[in-house]
CSV table of C-alpha atoms in Angstrom, one decimal:
chain,number,residue,atom,x,y,z
A,197,MET,CA,-0.2,0.1,0.2
A,198,ALA,CA,1.4,3.1,-1.2
A,199,ARG,CA,2.2,6.3,1.6
A,200,VAL,CA,2.6,9.4,0.6
A,201,ASP,CA,4.4,10.3,3.6
A,202,ALA,CA,7.1,7.8,3.2
A,203,LEU,CA,9.7,10.0,2.2
A,204,ASP,CA,9.8,11.4,5.5
A,205,ASN,CA,11.5,14.7,4.0
A,206,GLY,CA,9.5,17.3,6.3
A,207,VAL,CA,7.0,18.1,3.8
A,208,ALA,CA,3.6,18.3,5.1
A,209,ARG,CA,5.0,17.5,8.6
A,210,LEU,CA,3.5,20.4,10.0
A,211,PRO,CA,0.0,21.5,9.7
A,212,THR,CA,-0.5,23.6,6.2
A,213,LEU,CA,-1.4,27.4,6.6
A,214,GLY,CA,-2.6,29.4,4.0
A,215,TYR,CA,-5.7,30.9,2.1
A,216,ASN,CA,-8.7,28.5,0.1
A,217,THR,CA,-11.2,30.7,-2.0
A,218,TRP,CA,-14.5,28.5,-1.0
A,219,ASN,CA,-15.5,30.3,1.9
A,220,ALA,CA,-15.2,33.9,0.7
A,221,TYR,CA,-16.1,33.2,-3.1
A,222,GLN,CA,-17.3,29.4,-3.6
A,223,CYS,CA,-17.8,29.4,-7.5
A,224,ASN,CA,-17.1,33.0,-8.0
A,225,ILE,CA,-13.2,32.7,-8.8
A,226,ASN,CA,-10.9,34.0,-11.3
A,227,GLU,CA,-7.5,34.7,-11.7
A,228,SER,CA,-7.5,38.0,-10.7
A,229,ILE,CA,-9.2,37.4,-7.4
A,230,VAL,CA,-6.6,34.5,-6.5
A,231,LEU,CA,-3.8,37.1,-7.3
A,232,GLU,CA,-5.2,39.8,-5.1
A,233,THR,CA,-5.5,37.7,-2.5
A,234,ALA,CA,-2.1,36.5,-2.7
A,235,GLN,CA,-0.9,40.1,-2.8
A,236,LEU,CA,-3.1,41.3,0.0
A,237,MET,CA,-1.6,38.0,2.2
A,238,GLN,CA,1.7,39.6,1.8
A,239,GLU,CA,0.4,43.5,2.5
A,240,LEU,CA,-1.8,42.4,5.8
A,241,GLY,CA,1.5,40.5,6.7
A,242,LEU,CA,-0.3,37.3,6.7
A,243,GLN,CA,2.5,35.7,4.7
A,244,ASP,CA,5.1,36.6,7.3
A,245,ALA,CA,2.8,35.1,10.0
A,246,GLY,CA,3.2,31.5,8.4
A,247,TYR,CA,0.4,31.7,6.1
A,248,ASN,CA,2.1,30.1,2.7
A,249,PHE,CA,-0.3,28.4,0.6
A,250,VAL,CA,-2.8,30.1,-1.8
A,251,ASN,CA,-5.3,27.5,-2.8
A,252,ILE,CA,-8.2,27.5,-5.5
A,253,ASP,CA,-11.4,25.4,-4.6
A,254,ASP,CA,-14.0,24.2,-6.8
A,255,CYS,CA,-15.3,25.3,-10.0
A,256,TYR,CA,-12.4,26.5,-11.8
A,257,ALA,CA,-12.5,24.0,-14.6
A,258,MET,CA,-14.7,23.7,-17.8
A,259,LYS,CA,-17.8,21.2,-17.0
A,260,ASN,CA,-16.6,18.9,-20.0
A,261,ARG,CA,-13.1,17.3,-20.5
A,262,SER,CA,-11.2,18.0,-23.6
A,263,ALA,CA,-11.3,15.4,-26.5
A,264,ASP,CA,-7.9,13.7,-25.0
A,265,GLY,CA,-9.6,13.6,-21.6
A,266,LEU,CA,-7.8,16.5,-19.6
A,267,ILE,CA,-9.6,18.6,-17.1
A,268,ILE,CA,-9.7,22.0,-18.8
A,269,GLU,CA,-9.1,25.7,-16.8
A,270,ASP,CA,-12.4,27.9,-17.5
A,271,PRO,CA,-10.7,30.4,-20.2
A,272,ASP,CA,-13.4,33.2,-19.1
A,273,LYS,CA,-12.2,32.9,-15.2
A,274,PHE,CA,-8.3,31.8,-15.8
A,275,SER,CA,-7.5,33.5,-19.2
A,276,GLY,CA,-3.8,33.4,-18.4
A,277,GLY,CA,-3.9,29.7,-17.7
A,278,MET,CA,-3.0,27.9,-14.7
A,279,ARG,CA,0.7,27.4,-15.3
A,280,ASN,CA,0.9,31.5,-15.6
A,281,LEU,CA,-0.9,31.6,-12.6
A,282,THR,CA,0.9,29.2,-10.4
A,283,ASP,CA,4.0,30.9,-11.5
A,284,GLN,CA,2.9,34.4,-10.2
A,285,ILE,CA,2.0,32.8,-6.9
A,286,HIS,CA,5.1,31.1,-6.7
A,287,ASP,CA,7.0,34.2,-7.6
A,288,LEU,CA,5.2,36.2,-4.6
A,289,GLY,CA,6.7,33.3,-2.2
A,290,PHE,CA,3.6,30.9,-2.0
A,291,LYS,CA,2.7,27.7,-2.7
A,292,ALA,CA,-0.5,26.7,-4.9
A,293,GLY,CA,-3.1,24.6,-4.0
A,294,ILE,CA,-6.0,23.1,-6.6
A,295,TYR,CA,-9.0,20.6,-6.0
A,296,SER,CA,-10.3,17.4,-7.1
A,297,ASP,CA,-12.9,14.9,-6.0
A,298,ALA,CA,-12.9,11.1,-5.8
A,299,GLY,CA,-16.0,10.6,-7.7
A,300,TRP,CA,-17.4,11.2,-11.4
A,301,PHE,CA,-17.7,15.0,-10.3
A,302,THR,CA,-16.9,17.4,-8.1
A,303,CYS,CA,-19.3,18.7,-5.4
A,304,GLY,CA,-20.1,21.9,-7.7
A,305,GLY,CA,-20.7,19.4,-10.8
A,306,TYR,CA,-17.2,19.7,-12.5
A,307,PRO,CA,-15.0,16.8,-13.5
A,308,GLY,CA,-14.1,14.8,-10.8
A,309,SER,CA,-11.1,12.3,-11.1
A,310,TRP,CA,-12.4,9.0,-10.5
A,311,SER,CA,-10.7,6.8,-13.1
A,312,ASN,CA,-8.3,9.6,-14.2
A,313,GLU,CA,-6.4,9.8,-11.3
A,314,GLU,CA,-3.0,9.7,-12.7
A,315,LYS,CA,-3.9,11.7,-16.1
A,316,ASP,CA,-5.4,14.6,-13.4
A,317,LEU,CA,-2.5,14.6,-11.1
A,318,LYS,CA,-0.2,15.0,-14.0
A,319,THR,CA,-2.2,17.8,-15.0
A,320,PHE,CA,-2.3,19.5,-11.8
A,321,ILE,CA,1.5,19.0,-11.5
A,322,ASP,CA,1.8,20.6,-15.1
A,323,TRP,CA,0.1,23.4,-14.0
A,324,GLY,CA,2.6,23.8,-11.4
A,325,PHE,CA,0.4,23.2,-8.1
A,326,ASP,CA,1.7,21.8,-4.7
A,327,TYR,CA,-1.1,21.0,-2.9
A,328,LEU,CA,-4.5,18.9,-3.8
A,329,LYS,CA,-7.9,18.8,-1.7
A,330,TYR,CA,-9.6,15.6,-2.6
A,331,ASP,CA,-13.1,15.7,-2.0
A,332,ASN,CA,-16.0,12.9,-2.0
A,333,CYS,CA,-19.0,13.7,-4.2
A,334,ALA,CA,-20.6,11.6,-6.9
A,335,ILE,CA,-19.4,8.3,-6.0
A,336,PRO,CA,-19.7,5.8,-9.0
A,337,TYR,CA,-22.0,3.0,-8.5
A,338,ASP,CA,-20.8,0.0,-6.4
A,339,GLU,CA,-20.5,-2.5,-9.4
A,340,LEU,CA,-18.0,-0.1,-10.9
A,341,THR,CA,-15.8,0.6,-7.9
A,342,ARG,CA,-15.8,-3.0,-5.9
A,343,THR,CA,-14.3,-1.1,-3.2
A,344,GLY,CA,-15.0,1.3,-0.2
A,345,ILE,CA,-13.5,4.9,0.1
A,346,VAL,CA,-10.5,3.6,1.3
A,347,GLY,CA,-9.9,1.9,-2.2
A,348,ARG,CA,-11.1,5.1,-4.0
A,349,TYR,CA,-8.7,7.2,-2.1
A,350,GLN,CA,-5.9,4.6,-2.7
A,351,ARG,CA,-6.1,5.2,-6.2
A,352,MET,CA,-4.9,8.9,-6.0
A,353,ALA,CA,-2.9,8.4,-3.1
A,354,ASP,CA,-0.9,5.6,-5.5
A,355,ALA,CA,-0.7,8.4,-8.5
A,356,VAL,CA,0.8,10.8,-5.8
A,357,ALA,CA,3.6,8.2,-5.2
A,358,LYS,CA,4.1,7.3,-8.5
A,359,LEU,CA,4.0,11.3,-10.1
A,360,GLY,CA,3.4,13.5,-7.4
A,361,THR,CA,6.5,16.2,-7.6
A,362,THR,CA,6.3,19.9,-8.2
A,363,ASN,CA,9.4,21.9,-7.8
A,364,GLY,CA,10.7,18.8,-6.4
A,365,ASP,CA,8.8,18.0,-3.4
A,366,PRO,CA,5.8,15.6,-3.2
A,367,VAL,CA,2.5,17.1,-3.7
A,368,ILE,CA,0.5,17.3,-0.4
A,369,LEU,CA,-2.6,15.4,-0.2
A,370,SER,CA,-5.7,16.6,1.6
A,371,LEU,CA,-8.4,14.4,2.0
A,372,CYS,CA,-11.9,15.9,2.3
A,373,ALA,CA,-13.6,12.5,3.0
A,374,TRP,CA,-15.8,13.3,5.8
A,375,GLY,CA,-16.1,12.0,9.5
A,376,TRP,CA,-18.6,9.0,9.3
A,377,ASN,CA,-16.2,7.1,7.0
A,378,GLN,CA,-13.8,7.1,9.9
A,379,VAL,CA,-11.4,8.7,8.0
A,380,TRP,CA,-8.9,9.9,11.1
A,381,ILE,CA,-8.5,5.6,11.3
A,382,TRP,CA,-7.0,5.4,7.9
A,383,GLY,CA,-6.5,8.6,6.5
A,384,LYS,CA,-3.1,8.7,7.5
A,385,GLN,CA,-2.1,6.0,4.9
A,386,PHE,CA,-2.6,8.8,2.3
A,387,GLY,CA,-2.9,12.2,3.2
A,388,GLN,CA,-1.6,15.0,5.4
A,389,SER,CA,-4.9,15.7,6.6
A,390,TRP,CA,-8.3,14.6,6.7
A,391,ARG,CA,-11.5,16.0,7.3
A,392,THR,CA,-13.6,14.7,10.4
A,393,THR,CA,-17.0,16.2,9.9
A,394,GLY,CA,-19.0,17.9,7.2
A,395,ASP,CA,-18.7,21.5,6.2
A,396,ILE,CA,-18.5,24.1,8.4
A,397,SER,CA,-20.8,27.3,8.7
A,398,PRO,CA,-20.2,30.9,10.2
A,399,GLN,CA,-22.1,30.2,13.4
A,400,TRP,CA,-21.4,28.9,17.0
A,401,ASN,CA,-23.6,25.9,17.0
A,402,SER,CA,-21.3,25.0,14.2
A,403,LEU,CA,-18.3,25.3,16.0
A,404,ALA,CA,-19.5,23.6,19.0
A,405,SER,CA,-20.3,20.5,17.3
A,406,ILE,CA,-17.3,20.1,15.1
A,407,ILE,CA,-15.1,20.8,18.6
A,408,ASN,CA,-17.4,18.5,20.1
A,409,PHE,CA,-17.0,15.6,17.6
A,410,ASN,CA,-12.9,16.2,17.6
A,411,SER,CA,-12.5,15.9,21.2
A,412,PHE,CA,-12.9,12.3,20.9
A,413,LEU,CA,-10.4,11.8,18.0
A,414,THR,CA,-7.3,13.6,19.3
A,415,GLN,CA,-5.2,10.7,19.3
A,416,ALA,CA,-5.4,10.6,15.2
A,417,THR,CA,-3.3,13.8,15.1
A,418,ASP,CA,0.4,13.7,14.9
A,419,PHE,CA,3.3,14.7,12.4
A,420,TYR,CA,2.5,14.0,9.1
A,421,GLY,CA,-1.1,13.6,9.7
A,422,ARG,CA,-3.9,15.3,11.3
A,423,ASN,CA,-7.6,16.0,11.8
A,424,ASP,CA,-9.0,18.7,9.5
A,425,LEU,CA,-11.5,21.0,11.2
A,426,ASP,CA,-12.7,22.7,7.9
A,427,MET,CA,-11.7,26.1,6.9
A,428,LEU,CA,-11.7,29.2,9.0
A,429,GLN,CA,-15.0,31.3,9.1
A,430,LEU,CA,-13.6,34.2,10.9
A,431,GLY,CA,-15.1,37.6,9.5
A,432,ASN,CA,-17.8,35.3,7.2
A,433,GLY,CA,-21.0,35.4,9.8
A,434,ASN,CA,-22.5,36.0,12.8
A,435,LEU,CA,-19.7,35.1,15.2
A,436,THR,CA,-18.7,37.6,17.7
A,437,TYR,CA,-15.1,38.3,18.8
A,438,GLU,CA,-15.1,35.9,21.4
A,439,GLU,CA,-16.3,33.1,19.2
A,440,SER,CA,-13.6,33.9,16.8
A,441,LYS,CA,-11.0,33.8,19.0
A,442,THR,CA,-12.5,30.1,20.4
A,443,HIS,CA,-12.6,29.2,16.7
A,444,PHE,CA,-9.0,30.0,16.1
A,445,THR,CA,-7.5,28.7,19.1
A,446,ALA,CA,-9.5,25.3,19.1
A,447,TRP,CA,-8.5,24.8,15.6
A,448,ALA,CA,-4.8,25.7,16.0
A,449,LEU,CA,-4.4,24.0,19.4
A,450,LEU,CA,-5.7,20.8,17.4
A,451,LYS,CA,-3.3,21.0,15.1
A,452,SER,CA,-5.6,21.7,12.3
A,453,PRO,CA,-4.8,23.2,9.1
A,454,LEU,CA,-5.4,26.7,8.9
A,455,PHE,CA,-7.0,28.1,6.0
A,456,ILE,CA,-8.2,31.6,5.9
A,457,GLY,CA,-11.4,32.0,3.8
A,458,THR,CA,-12.3,35.7,4.3
A,459,ASP,CA,-12.3,38.3,1.6
A,460,LEU,CA,-9.3,39.8,2.6
A,461,SER,CA,-10.1,43.1,0.9
A,462,LYS,CA,-12.7,43.3,3.4
A,463,ILE,CA,-11.1,42.0,6.6
A,464,THR,CA,-11.1,44.1,9.7
A,465,GLU,CA,-8.3,44.5,12.2
A,466,GLU,CA,-10.0,42.7,14.8
A,467,THR,CA,-10.3,39.4,12.5
A,468,LEU,CA,-6.6,40.1,11.1
A,469,SER,CA,-5.5,40.5,15.0
A,470,ILE,CA,-6.9,36.7,15.7
A,471,LEU,CA,-5.2,35.2,12.6
A,472,LYS,CA,-1.9,36.6,13.2
A,473,ASN,CA,-1.8,35.7,17.0
A,474,GLU,CA,2.4,34.5,16.8
A,475,GLU,CA,2.3,32.6,20.1
A,476,ILE,CA,-0.6,30.4,19.0
A,477,ILE,CA,0.6,29.9,15.9
A,478,LYS,CA,4.0,29.0,17.0
A,479,ILE,CA,2.1,26.0,19.2
A,480,ASN,CA,0.3,25.1,16.2
A,481,GLN,CA,3.7,24.7,14.3
A,482,ASP,CA,5.4,23.1,17.1
A,483,PRO,CA,8.4,21.2,15.8
A,484,VAL,CA,8.7,18.8,18.5
A,485,GLU,CA,5.3,18.3,19.9
A,486,GLY,CA,3.1,17.0,17.1
A,487,ALA,CA,0.0,16.1,19.0
A,488,SER,CA,-3.2,17.8,19.8
A,489,VAL,CA,-4.4,19.1,22.8
A,490,SER,CA,-6.9,16.9,24.4
A,491,PRO,CA,-9.8,17.3,27.0
A,492,PHE,CA,-8.8,16.3,30.5
A,493,ARG,CA,-12.4,17.3,31.8
A,494,TRP,CA,-15.6,17.6,29.9
A,495,GLY,CA,-16.9,20.2,32.7
A,496,ILE,CA,-20.4,20.7,31.8
A,497,ASN,CA,-21.1,17.1,31.2
A,498,PRO,CA,-19.4,13.9,32.6
A,499,ASP,CA,-16.3,12.9,31.0
A,500,TYR,CA,-16.6,11.2,27.3
A,501,VAL,CA,-20.2,12.7,26.9
A,502,SER,CA,-20.8,13.8,23.4
A,503,ASN,CA,-22.9,16.9,23.3
A,504,SER,CA,-23.0,19.0,19.8
A,505,THR,CA,-23.8,22.2,21.9
A,506,HIS,CA,-21.7,21.9,25.1
A,507,PRO,CA,-18.3,20.2,23.9
A,508,ALA,CA,-15.4,19.3,26.3
A,509,GLN,CA,-14.0,22.8,28.1
A,510,TYR,CA,-10.9,21.9,29.6
A,511,TRP,CA,-8.1,20.8,27.4
A,512,SER,CA,-4.3,20.5,27.8
A,513,GLY,CA,-1.3,19.3,25.8
A,514,PRO,CA,2.8,19.4,25.8
A,515,THR,CA,4.7,22.0,23.5
A,516,SER,CA,8.1,22.6,23.3
A,517,GLU,CA,7.2,26.5,22.9
A,518,PRO,CA,8.2,29.1,23.4
A,519,ASP,CA,11.9,28.6,21.4
A,520,GLY,CA,12.3,24.8,23.0
A,521,GLN,CA,12.2,26.1,26.5
A,522,GLY,CA,8.7,23.6,26.7
A,523,GLY,CA,5.4,23.8,29.0
A,524,VAL,CA,1.9,22.6,28.6
A,525,VAL,CA,-0.7,24.4,27.0
A,526,PHE,CA,-4.3,24.8,28.3
A,527,MET,CA,-7.3,25.7,26.5
A,528,LEU,CA,-10.7,26.6,28.3
A,529,ILE,CA,-13.8,26.8,26.5
A,530,ASN,CA,-16.8,28.7,28.1
A,531,THR,CA,-20.0,26.7,26.3
A,532,LEU,CA,-22.4,28.7,28.1
A,533,ASP,CA,-24.5,31.5,26.8
A,534,VAL,CA,-23.5,33.5,29.5
A,535,PRO,CA,-20.4,34.5,31.7
A,536,ASP,CA,-18.6,31.7,33.7
A,537,THR,CA,-16.1,30.8,36.0
A,538,LEU,CA,-13.6,28.0,35.2
A,539,SER,CA,-11.6,26.5,37.8
A,540,PHE,CA,-9.6,22.9,37.5
A,541,ASN,CA,-6.5,21.3,39.5
A,542,LEU,CA,-3.3,21.6,38.1
A,543,THR,CA,-2.9,17.8,38.1
A,544,GLU,CA,-5.9,17.0,36.5
A,545,SER,CA,-3.8,17.6,33.3
A,546,PRO,CA,-1.3,14.4,32.7
A,547,TRP,CA,1.4,16.6,31.4
A,548,ILE,CA,1.8,18.5,34.8
A,549,ARG,CA,4.0,17.4,37.5
A,550,ALA,CA,2.7,17.1,41.1
A,551,GLY,CA,4.5,19.3,43.9
A,552,ARG,CA,5.4,21.8,41.3
A,553,GLN,CA,4.3,25.2,41.0
A,554,TYR,CA,4.0,26.7,37.3
A,555,ALA,CA,4.6,30.4,35.6
A,556,VAL,CA,1.4,31.3,33.9
A,557,HIS,CA,1.6,33.1,30.6
A,558,ASP,CA,-1.9,34.0,28.7
A,559,LEU,CA,-1.6,33.3,24.8
A,560,TRP,CA,-4.3,35.9,24.1
A,561,THR,CA,-3.2,38.9,26.6
A,562,HIS,CA,0.3,37.9,26.1
A,563,THR,CA,1.0,38.8,29.6
A,564,ASN,CA,2.6,36.7,32.5
A,565,ASN,CA,0.0,36.4,35.1
A,566,GLY,CA,1.9,35.1,38.2
A,567,THR,CA,2.6,31.5,39.5
A,568,ALA,CA,0.0,28.7,39.9
A,569,VAL,CA,0.0,26.6,42.8
A,570,ARG,CA,-2.2,23.5,42.6
A,571,ASN,CA,-5.2,25.3,40.9
A,572,ILE,CA,-6.1,28.0,38.5
A,573,THR,CA,-9.6,29.7,38.5
A,574,VAL,CA,-10.3,32.0,35.5
A,575,ALA,CA,-13.6,34.2,36.5
A,576,ASP,CA,-16.0,36.1,34.1
A,577,VAL,CA,-15.0,33.9,31.0
A,578,ARG,CA,-17.3,35.9,28.2
A,579,PRO,CA,-19.9,33.6,26.6
A,580,HIS,CA,-18.7,31.1,24.2
A,581,GLY,CA,-15.2,32.5,25.0
A,582,VAL,CA,-12.0,31.0,25.5
A,583,VAL,CA,-8.9,30.9,27.7
A,584,ALA,CA,-5.4,30.0,26.4
A,585,LEU,CA,-2.7,29.4,28.7
A,586,LEU,CA,1.0,28.3,28.7
A,587,LEU,CA,2.1,26.9,32.0
A,588,GLN,CA,5.8,26.8,32.5
A,589,ASP,CA,7.5,24.7,35.4
A,590,ASP,CA,8.9,27.3,38.2
A,591,GLY,CA,10.2,25.2,40.7
A,592,ASN,CA,8.9,23.2,44.0
A,593,GLU,CA,5.5,24.3,45.3
A,594,PRO,CA,5.9,26.1,48.6
A,595,GLU,CA,6.5,23.8,51.7
A,596,ASP,CA,3.9,22.8,54.3
A,597,LEU,CA,1.1,23.0,52.1
A,598,TYR,CA,-2.0,21.6,53.6
A,599,PRO,CA,-3.3,18.9,52.4
A,600,GLN,CA,-0.2,17.2,51.5
A,601,CYS,CA,-1.4,16.2,48.0
A,602,SER,CA,-3.3,18.3,45.5
A,603,VAL,CA,-5.8,15.8,45.3
A,604,TRP,CA,-5.9,14.3,48.7
A,605,TRP,CA,-7.8,11.4,48.2
A,606,GLN,CA,-5.4,9.7,45.6
A,607,CYS,CA,-2.3,10.0,48.2
A,608,THR,CA,-1.3,7.5,50.8
A,609,ASP,CA,1.7,7.1,53.3
A,610,GLN,CA,3.8,4.1,53.1
A,611,ASN,CA,1.9,2.5,55.6
A,612,GLY,CA,-1.3,2.6,53.6
A,613,THR,CA,-3.1,5.6,55.1
A,614,ARG,CA,-3.9,8.7,53.3
A,615,VAL,CA,-1.8,11.8,54.0
A,616,GLY,CA,-4.3,14.9,54.6
A,617,GLY,CA,-7.7,15.6,53.9
């Protein structure tokens, strides 16, 4: 079975950051929009922040293939040709992405790549694309495929393994295969990321549902393969500022790819400030710790209860940031519609050492907030808001604390009696 990550050469080792046309433009795309977007990514500092892909989604092609079976770019939308477009994108210092589908047609009704995998991939390579988002619409009848979804995606993965190099690097294959196919189990055989749910929408209920679903899948994410929570919806709907921060924080700390979908000509400074949070992006791009944060307590609900409107609230995971010093990152989410106080015992996180105190750094205010001993309480967390903290070991906790254990009922003396309480 071919593996696209077999070279282990650093390509797609970390989550991909960039721009995708679908959220803002859907089928109303053309080469001017794509190039203007790339230029704005430079001017707005997004490229410097790490967003280095410019990806075209569906609706770029003609509805029919050429006489020799090739996908043809729409000459009205892309009059200069795709190769000319990708050359300009590359000249700006970006990589370029394209879209196709494992069925007869794309989700927008354009030619899919079923039975044309090698031919289409060669076209995309000749056009100069570095990345392929591969969707899951218009599946052929069973009597034609004689395989499940794994087999259909295997065909394009084999094509990538055989043909897939642009500018010397393998084409990155991103699976838009949707979660009900248990793609988080098999996706890493083929791609650098895999969609775990259906499409996102720019409202809180959609974000909460995606966070809830992914709270049970965090073990699937690591280097060269990760859960994809879908594109960033900041600035596209009715999300509040606090909800937008939660959206970005959760996507970044769960190590999802981060693809902006906002019309950059209309982006606000507020949205831009969220997208450019350098400290959180560094954790997303951690070169040492590839795993996602995971829940250590669900909060409103008993642990491991699925609730699409009130997902897990207390999350943590290790990080090598800042700059290799290392620490534990915490994400606290207020899923209520009213302000709330969020509190936890440090040792509820498996990454915290008992008997130690921790320096606390806020990843949104970018302030050092003193030292935590055993517990942290954050009051007045805004509705649907988030708290993101980096905790770093700051030595032994003060002597003579009582009880002798932060969770007193878990500890015993050598003779078997509990020590404190």
